Short mmCIF file of C-alpha atoms and ligand atoms in Angstrom, two decimals:
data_model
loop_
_atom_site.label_atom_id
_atom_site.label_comp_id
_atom_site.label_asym_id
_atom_site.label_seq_id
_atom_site.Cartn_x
_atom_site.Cartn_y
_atom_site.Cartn_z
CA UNK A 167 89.74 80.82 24.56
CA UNK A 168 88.77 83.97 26.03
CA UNK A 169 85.33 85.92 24.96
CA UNK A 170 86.15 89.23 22.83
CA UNK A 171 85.03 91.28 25.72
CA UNK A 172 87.24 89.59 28.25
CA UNK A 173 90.32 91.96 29.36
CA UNK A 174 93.33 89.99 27.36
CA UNK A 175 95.09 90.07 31.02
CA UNK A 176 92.84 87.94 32.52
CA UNK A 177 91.93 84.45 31.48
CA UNK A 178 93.77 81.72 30.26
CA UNK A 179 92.49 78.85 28.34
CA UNK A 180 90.85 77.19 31.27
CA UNK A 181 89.06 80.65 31.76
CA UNK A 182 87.40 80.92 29.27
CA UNK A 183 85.96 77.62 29.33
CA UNK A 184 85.52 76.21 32.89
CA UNK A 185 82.46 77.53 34.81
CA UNK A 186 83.37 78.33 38.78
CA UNK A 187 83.33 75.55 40.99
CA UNK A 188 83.24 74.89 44.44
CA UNK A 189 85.12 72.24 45.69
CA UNK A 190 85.68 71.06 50.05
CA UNK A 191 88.76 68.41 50.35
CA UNK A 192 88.11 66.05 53.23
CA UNK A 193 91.19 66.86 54.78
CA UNK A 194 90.57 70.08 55.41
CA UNK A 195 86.56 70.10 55.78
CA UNK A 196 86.73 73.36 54.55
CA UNK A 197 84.93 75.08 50.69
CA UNK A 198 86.60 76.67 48.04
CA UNK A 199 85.60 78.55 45.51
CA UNK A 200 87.23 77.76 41.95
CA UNK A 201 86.08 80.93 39.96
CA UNK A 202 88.91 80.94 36.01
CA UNK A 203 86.69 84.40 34.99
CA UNK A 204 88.97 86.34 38.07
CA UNK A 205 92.31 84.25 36.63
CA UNK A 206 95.25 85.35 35.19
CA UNK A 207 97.14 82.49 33.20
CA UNK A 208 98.10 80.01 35.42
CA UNK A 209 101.91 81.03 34.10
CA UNK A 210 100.99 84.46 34.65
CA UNK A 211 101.38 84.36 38.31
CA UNK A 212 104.62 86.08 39.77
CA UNK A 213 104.84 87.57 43.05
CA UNK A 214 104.76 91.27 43.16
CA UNK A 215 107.45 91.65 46.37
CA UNK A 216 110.13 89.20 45.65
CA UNK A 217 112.89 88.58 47.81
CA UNK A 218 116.04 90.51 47.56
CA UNK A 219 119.20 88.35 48.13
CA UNK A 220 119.38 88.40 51.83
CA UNK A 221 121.44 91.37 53.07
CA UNK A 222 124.15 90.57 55.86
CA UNK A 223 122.87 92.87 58.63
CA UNK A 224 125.77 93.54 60.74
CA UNK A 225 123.40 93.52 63.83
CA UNK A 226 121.37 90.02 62.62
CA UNK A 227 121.06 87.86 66.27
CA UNK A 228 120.74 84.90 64.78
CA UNK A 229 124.40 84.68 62.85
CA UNK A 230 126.79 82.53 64.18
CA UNK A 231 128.77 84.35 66.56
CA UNK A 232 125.99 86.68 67.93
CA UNK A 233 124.52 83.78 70.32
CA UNK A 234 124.48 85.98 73.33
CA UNK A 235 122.57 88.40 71.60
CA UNK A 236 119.75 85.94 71.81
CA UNK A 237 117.07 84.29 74.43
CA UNK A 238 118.62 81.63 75.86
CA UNK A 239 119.63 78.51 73.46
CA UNK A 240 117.64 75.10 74.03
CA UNK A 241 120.22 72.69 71.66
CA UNK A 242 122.13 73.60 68.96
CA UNK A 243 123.42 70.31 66.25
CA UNK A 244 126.12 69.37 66.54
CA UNK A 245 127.18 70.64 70.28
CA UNK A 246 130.33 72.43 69.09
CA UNK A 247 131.08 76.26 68.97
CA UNK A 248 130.68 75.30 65.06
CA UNK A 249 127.07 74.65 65.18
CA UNK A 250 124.40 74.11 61.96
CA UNK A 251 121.34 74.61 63.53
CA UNK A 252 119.98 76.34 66.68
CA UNK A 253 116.87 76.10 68.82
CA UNK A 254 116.39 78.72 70.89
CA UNK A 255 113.80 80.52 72.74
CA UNK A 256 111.54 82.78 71.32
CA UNK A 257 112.97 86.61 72.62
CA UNK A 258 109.21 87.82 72.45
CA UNK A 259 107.25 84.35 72.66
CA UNK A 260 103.58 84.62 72.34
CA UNK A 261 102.78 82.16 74.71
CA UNK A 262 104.72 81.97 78.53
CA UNK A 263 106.19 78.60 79.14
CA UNK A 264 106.45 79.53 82.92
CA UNK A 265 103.03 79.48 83.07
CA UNK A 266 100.56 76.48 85.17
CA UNK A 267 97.22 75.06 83.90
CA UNK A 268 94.78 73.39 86.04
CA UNK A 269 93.36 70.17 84.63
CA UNK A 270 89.92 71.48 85.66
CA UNK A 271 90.59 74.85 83.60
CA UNK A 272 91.02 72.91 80.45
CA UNK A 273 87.63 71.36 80.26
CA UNK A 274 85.58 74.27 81.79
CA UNK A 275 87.26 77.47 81.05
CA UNK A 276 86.88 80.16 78.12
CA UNK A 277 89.98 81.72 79.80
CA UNK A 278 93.14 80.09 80.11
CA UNK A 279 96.80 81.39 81.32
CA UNK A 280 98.61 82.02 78.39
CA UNK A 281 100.80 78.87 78.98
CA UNK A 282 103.01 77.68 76.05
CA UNK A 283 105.96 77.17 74.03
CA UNK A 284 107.38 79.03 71.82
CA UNK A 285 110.96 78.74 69.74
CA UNK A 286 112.89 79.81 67.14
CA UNK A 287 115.03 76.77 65.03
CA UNK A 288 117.55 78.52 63.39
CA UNK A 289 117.98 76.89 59.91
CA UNK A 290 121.70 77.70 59.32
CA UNK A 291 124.97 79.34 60.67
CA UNK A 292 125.36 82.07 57.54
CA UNK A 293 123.50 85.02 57.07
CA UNK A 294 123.04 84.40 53.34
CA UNK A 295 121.91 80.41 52.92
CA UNK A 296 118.31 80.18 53.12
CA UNK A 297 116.88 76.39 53.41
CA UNK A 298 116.35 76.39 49.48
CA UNK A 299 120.21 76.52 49.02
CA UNK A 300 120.63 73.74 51.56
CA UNK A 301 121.90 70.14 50.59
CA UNK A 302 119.09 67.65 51.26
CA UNK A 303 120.88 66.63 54.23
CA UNK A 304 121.11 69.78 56.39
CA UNK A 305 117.12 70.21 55.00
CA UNK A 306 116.51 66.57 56.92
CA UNK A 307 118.49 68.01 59.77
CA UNK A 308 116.62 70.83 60.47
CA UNK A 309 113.38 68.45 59.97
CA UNK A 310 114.94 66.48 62.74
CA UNK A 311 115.90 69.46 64.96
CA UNK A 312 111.97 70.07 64.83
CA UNK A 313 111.10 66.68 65.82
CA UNK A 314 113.76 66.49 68.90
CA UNK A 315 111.86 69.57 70.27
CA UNK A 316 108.55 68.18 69.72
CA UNK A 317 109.51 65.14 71.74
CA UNK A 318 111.21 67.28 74.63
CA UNK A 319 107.80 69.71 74.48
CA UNK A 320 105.22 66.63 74.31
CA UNK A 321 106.63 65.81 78.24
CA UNK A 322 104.43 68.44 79.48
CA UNK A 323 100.96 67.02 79.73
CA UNK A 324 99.12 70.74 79.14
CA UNK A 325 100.22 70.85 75.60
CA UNK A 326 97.83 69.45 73.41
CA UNK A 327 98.88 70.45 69.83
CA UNK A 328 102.56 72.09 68.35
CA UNK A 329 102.38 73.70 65.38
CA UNK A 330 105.70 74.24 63.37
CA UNK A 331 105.98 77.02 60.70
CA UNK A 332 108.25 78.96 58.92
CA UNK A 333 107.58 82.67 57.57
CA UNK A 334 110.00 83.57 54.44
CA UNK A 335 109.73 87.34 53.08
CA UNK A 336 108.12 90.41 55.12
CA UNK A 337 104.85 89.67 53.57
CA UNK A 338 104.67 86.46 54.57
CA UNK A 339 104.90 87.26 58.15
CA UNK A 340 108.58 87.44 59.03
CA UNK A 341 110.32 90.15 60.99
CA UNK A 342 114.01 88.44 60.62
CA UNK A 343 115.64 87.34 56.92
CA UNK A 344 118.02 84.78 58.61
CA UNK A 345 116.91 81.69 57.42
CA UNK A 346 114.38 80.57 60.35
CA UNK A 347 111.23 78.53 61.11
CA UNK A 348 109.46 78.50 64.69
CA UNK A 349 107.59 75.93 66.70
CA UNK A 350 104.26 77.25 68.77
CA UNK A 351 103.05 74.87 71.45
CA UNK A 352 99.30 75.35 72.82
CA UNK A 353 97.67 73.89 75.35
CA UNK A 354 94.65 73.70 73.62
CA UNK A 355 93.97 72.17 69.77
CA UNK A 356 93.58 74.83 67.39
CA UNK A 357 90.04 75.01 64.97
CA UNK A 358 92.01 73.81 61.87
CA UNK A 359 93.06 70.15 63.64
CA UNK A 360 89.75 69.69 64.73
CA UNK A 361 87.77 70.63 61.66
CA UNK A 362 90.85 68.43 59.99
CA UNK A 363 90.20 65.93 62.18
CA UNK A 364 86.32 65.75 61.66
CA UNK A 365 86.85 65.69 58.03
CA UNK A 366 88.94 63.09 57.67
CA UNK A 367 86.94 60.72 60.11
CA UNK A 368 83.84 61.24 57.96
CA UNK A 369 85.99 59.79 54.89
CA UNK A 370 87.22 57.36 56.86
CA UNK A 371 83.61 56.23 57.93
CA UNK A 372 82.29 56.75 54.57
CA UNK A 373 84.95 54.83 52.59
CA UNK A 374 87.17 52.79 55.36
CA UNK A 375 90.20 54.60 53.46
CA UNK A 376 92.60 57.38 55.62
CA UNK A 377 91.97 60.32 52.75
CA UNK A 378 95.97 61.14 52.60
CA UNK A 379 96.62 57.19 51.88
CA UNK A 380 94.77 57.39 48.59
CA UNK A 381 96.12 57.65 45.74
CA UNK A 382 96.88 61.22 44.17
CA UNK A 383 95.06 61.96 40.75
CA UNK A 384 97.62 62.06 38.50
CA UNK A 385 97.00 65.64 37.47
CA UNK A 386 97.51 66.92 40.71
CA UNK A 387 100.92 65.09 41.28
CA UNK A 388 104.26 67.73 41.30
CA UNK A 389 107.01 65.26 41.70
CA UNK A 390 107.56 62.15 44.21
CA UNK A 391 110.50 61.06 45.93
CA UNK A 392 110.81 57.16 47.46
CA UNK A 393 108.75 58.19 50.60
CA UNK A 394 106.74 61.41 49.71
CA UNK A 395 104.68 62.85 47.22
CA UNK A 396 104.15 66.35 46.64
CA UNK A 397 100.52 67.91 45.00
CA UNK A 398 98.61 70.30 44.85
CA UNK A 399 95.69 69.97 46.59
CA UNK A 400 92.35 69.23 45.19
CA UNK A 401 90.71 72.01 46.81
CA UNK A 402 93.34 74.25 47.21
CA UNK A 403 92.85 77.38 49.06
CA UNK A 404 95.70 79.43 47.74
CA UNK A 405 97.44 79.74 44.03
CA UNK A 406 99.74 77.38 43.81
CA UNK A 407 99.61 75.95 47.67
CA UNK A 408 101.65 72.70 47.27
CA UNK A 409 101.27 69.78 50.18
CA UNK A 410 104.41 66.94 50.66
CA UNK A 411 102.56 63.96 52.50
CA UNK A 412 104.36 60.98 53.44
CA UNK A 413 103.63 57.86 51.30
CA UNK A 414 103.40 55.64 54.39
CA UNK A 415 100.47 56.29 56.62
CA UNK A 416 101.65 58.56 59.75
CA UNK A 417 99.66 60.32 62.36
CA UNK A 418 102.50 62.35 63.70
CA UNK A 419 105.14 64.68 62.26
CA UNK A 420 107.43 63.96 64.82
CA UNK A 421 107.79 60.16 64.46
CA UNK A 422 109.90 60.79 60.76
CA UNK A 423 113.07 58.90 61.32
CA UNK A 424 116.62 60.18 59.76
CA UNK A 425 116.39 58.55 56.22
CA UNK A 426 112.88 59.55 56.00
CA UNK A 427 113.57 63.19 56.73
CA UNK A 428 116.67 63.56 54.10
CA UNK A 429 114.03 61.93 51.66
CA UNK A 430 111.86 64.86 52.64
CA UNK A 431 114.65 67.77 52.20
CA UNK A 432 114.90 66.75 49.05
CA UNK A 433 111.59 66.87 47.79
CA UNK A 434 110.70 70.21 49.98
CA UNK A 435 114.21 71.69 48.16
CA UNK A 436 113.16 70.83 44.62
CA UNK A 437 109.26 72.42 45.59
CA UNK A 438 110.62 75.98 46.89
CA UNK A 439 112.76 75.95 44.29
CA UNK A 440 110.65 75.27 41.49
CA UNK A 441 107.98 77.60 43.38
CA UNK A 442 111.63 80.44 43.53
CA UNK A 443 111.22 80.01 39.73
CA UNK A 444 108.00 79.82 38.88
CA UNK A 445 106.68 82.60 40.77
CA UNK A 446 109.74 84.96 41.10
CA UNK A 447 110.86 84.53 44.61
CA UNK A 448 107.78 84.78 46.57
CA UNK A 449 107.42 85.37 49.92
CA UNK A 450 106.00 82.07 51.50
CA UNK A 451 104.80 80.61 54.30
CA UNK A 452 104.72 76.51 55.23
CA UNK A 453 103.02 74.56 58.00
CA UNK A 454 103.78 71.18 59.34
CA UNK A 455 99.93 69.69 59.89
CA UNK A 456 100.24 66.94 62.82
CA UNK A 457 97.64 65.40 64.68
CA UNK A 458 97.23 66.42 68.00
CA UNK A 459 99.41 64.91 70.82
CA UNK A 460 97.00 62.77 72.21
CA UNK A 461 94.62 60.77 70.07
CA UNK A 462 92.32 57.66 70.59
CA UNK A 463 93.77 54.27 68.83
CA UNK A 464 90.48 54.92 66.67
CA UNK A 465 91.48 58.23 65.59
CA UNK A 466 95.19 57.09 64.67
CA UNK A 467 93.47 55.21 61.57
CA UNK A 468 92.90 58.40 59.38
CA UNK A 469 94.92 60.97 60.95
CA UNK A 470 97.94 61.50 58.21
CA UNK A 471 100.39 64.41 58.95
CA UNK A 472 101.55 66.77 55.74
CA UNK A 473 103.44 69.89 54.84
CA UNK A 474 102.03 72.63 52.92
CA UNK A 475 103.35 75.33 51.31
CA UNK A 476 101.77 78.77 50.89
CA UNK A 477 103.46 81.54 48.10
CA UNK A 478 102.10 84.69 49.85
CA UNK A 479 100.71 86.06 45.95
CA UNK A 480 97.08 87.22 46.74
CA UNK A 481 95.64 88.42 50.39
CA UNK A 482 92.96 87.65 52.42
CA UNK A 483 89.86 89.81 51.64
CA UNK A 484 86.36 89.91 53.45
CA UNK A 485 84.56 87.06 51.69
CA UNK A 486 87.25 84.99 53.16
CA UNK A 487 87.62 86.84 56.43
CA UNK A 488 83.67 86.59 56.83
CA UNK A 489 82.90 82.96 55.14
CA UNK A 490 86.01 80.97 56.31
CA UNK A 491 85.98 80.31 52.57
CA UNK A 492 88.56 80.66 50.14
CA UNK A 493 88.05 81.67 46.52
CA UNK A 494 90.77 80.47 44.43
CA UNK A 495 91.74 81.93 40.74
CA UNK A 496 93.30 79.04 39.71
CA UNK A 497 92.84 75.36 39.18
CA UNK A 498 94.98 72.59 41.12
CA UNK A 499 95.16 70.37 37.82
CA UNK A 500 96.51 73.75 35.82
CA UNK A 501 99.38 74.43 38.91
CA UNK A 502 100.16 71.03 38.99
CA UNK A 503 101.33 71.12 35.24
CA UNK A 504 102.86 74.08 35.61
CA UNK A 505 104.69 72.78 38.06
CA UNK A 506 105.51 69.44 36.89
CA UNK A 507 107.07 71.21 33.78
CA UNK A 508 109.64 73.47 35.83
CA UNK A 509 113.17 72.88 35.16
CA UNK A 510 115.68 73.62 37.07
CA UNK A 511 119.12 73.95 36.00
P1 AMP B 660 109.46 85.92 62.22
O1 AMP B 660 108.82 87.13 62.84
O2 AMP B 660 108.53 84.98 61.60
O3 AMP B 660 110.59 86.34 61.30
O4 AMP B 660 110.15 85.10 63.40
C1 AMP B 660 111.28 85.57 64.07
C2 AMP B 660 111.05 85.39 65.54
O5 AMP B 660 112.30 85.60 66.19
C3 AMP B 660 110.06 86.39 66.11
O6 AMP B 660 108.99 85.67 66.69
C4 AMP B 660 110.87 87.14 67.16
O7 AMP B 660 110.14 87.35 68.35
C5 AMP B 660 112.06 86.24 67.41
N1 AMP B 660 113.29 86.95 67.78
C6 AMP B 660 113.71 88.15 67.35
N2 AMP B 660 114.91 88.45 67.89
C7 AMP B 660 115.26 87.39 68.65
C8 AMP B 660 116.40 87.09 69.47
N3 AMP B 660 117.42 87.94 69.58
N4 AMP B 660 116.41 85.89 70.14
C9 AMP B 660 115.38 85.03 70.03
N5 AMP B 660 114.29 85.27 69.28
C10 AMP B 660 114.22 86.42 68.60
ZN1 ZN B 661 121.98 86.51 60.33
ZN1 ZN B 662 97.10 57.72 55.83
#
């Protein structure tokens, strides 16, 4: 219950109390900082810039019809004026793909060209259908178009990780409301994979387990389907972040076969749409985490891709900016149960 002198607005039953904790996961070798006194009822959370319905813009590149309006297209499935799903090239990439790199400016430089890859998968043909509306099955086939491009990128020996990502709402990032996700190839691997991949060797050595194999604690468990389980994480950085991880151990994203990925639709369609409810739309943001493209037979042991989802409902302040820690209102056991307990219609 809360304390008479807490503000009735803030502080659910868990707030009043739970002391703060701080809590690192393995997986991401990073600390978080559980602290109920900030909280609002974990029901309380709703996002404060929902998404309208999606407006057809009559100029919108990325509807069907407007392909020349785009950089040029690398597949599109199926290969008929009819398509479902485009990748195409990023208009303004971040990264050049035209670009060389040197073997020897890999290991010794602090300056590298700006060589990479970077596309745009466009999720659907219609203006209107985001990926939530989709049937499993188109979900699993724009899983699919992500990992064809993976294995066309992973030819070129510079690239060392590709991250895939999809911004949703203008908070979260995106600067087009067609349904769309992108895929960012570097040559070099990013801080996150290698803290990741440091954290989850140290579990590995400690216990002989890969971290993502274990078994979920029941409290953190959203919902599973026959290959994947979705949670929320037991130091979660975010309100209500959600992770899918396969069931099976897996090192790479891109290895996910076509049963495996309609498995996966379904699950990440029932988690944006209970998130839609639950929190009122939010913009979001979510991240396929893969292991980098090369790794040593060792490494393949406890390196476990996932998916997590981010609902864009609090920013990123100065503690975080200057601590690379998180603080978190919210407790993982008290999302999970609110988000067990959705229903959908
Ligand atoms: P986001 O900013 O997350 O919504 O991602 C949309 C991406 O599409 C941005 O990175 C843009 O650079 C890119 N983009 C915008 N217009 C086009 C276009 N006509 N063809 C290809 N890519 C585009
Ligand atoms: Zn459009
Ligand atoms: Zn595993």
């Amino acid at each position: 219950m809360s304390s008479p002198n807490r503000d009735p607005d803030h502080g659910g039953d868990s707030a009043g109390t739970r002391s703060p904790e701080i809590r690192k996961d393995p997986v991401t070798n990073r600390w978080v900082v559980f602290s109920p006194a900030r909280a609002k009822r974990p029901t309380d959370f709703k996002s404060k810039s929902p998404q309208n319905p999606n407006p057809k813009s009559s100029s919108c590149p990325f509807c069907i019809g407007r392909e020349d309006d785009c950089a040029p297209e690398i597949f599109r499935v199926p290969d008929v004026p009819d398509w479902k799903i485009r990748v195409i090239e990023n208009l303004y990439p971040a990264l050049n793909r035209d670009l060389e790199i040197q073997t020897g400016q890999l290991k010794t430089g602090r300056v590298l060209p700006g060589f990479g890859f970077h596309d745009v998968v466009v999720e659907a043909p219609v203006h209107s259908i985001q990926l939530s509306d989709m049937d499993p099955e188109d979900i699993g086939g724009v899983l699919l178009a992500y990992t064809k491009r993976i294995e066309q990128i992973k030819q070129h020996d510079s690239v060392k990780y590709i991250q895939v990502f999809k911004n949703h709402g203008a908070s979260a990032g995106a600067s087009m409301s067609h349904s769309h996700s992108q895929i960012l190839a570097l040559p070099v691997v990013p801080p996150t994979v290698s803290s990741r991949l440091d954290g989850t060797k140290e579990y590995f050595d400690q216990t002989g387990w890969c971290c993502l194999c274990e078994a979920k604690p029941k409290e953190l468990v959203i919902n599973e389907s026959c290959h994947f389980v979705s949670f929320v994480p037991f130091a979660a950085a975010f309100p209500f972040e959600i992770w899918i991880v396969p069931k099976y151990h897996s090192s790479h994203f891109h290895d996910l076969d076509t049963n495996k990925a309609v498995d996966l639709g379904r699950l990440l369609k029932l988690m944006l749409q209970k998130m839609a409810k639950q929190l009122n739309k939010p913009p979001f943001n979510y991240m396929i985490h893969t292991s980098p493209l090369e790794v040593a037979e060792s490494q393949l042991l406890y390196t476990h891709w996932f998916l997590q989802i981010v609902p864009q409902l609090s920013g990123v302040g100065g503690f975080e900016i200057g601590t690379g820690c998180y603080i978190n209102p919210v407790f993982p056991e008290d999302v999970a149960k609110v988000l067990r307990e959705v229903s959908l219609p």
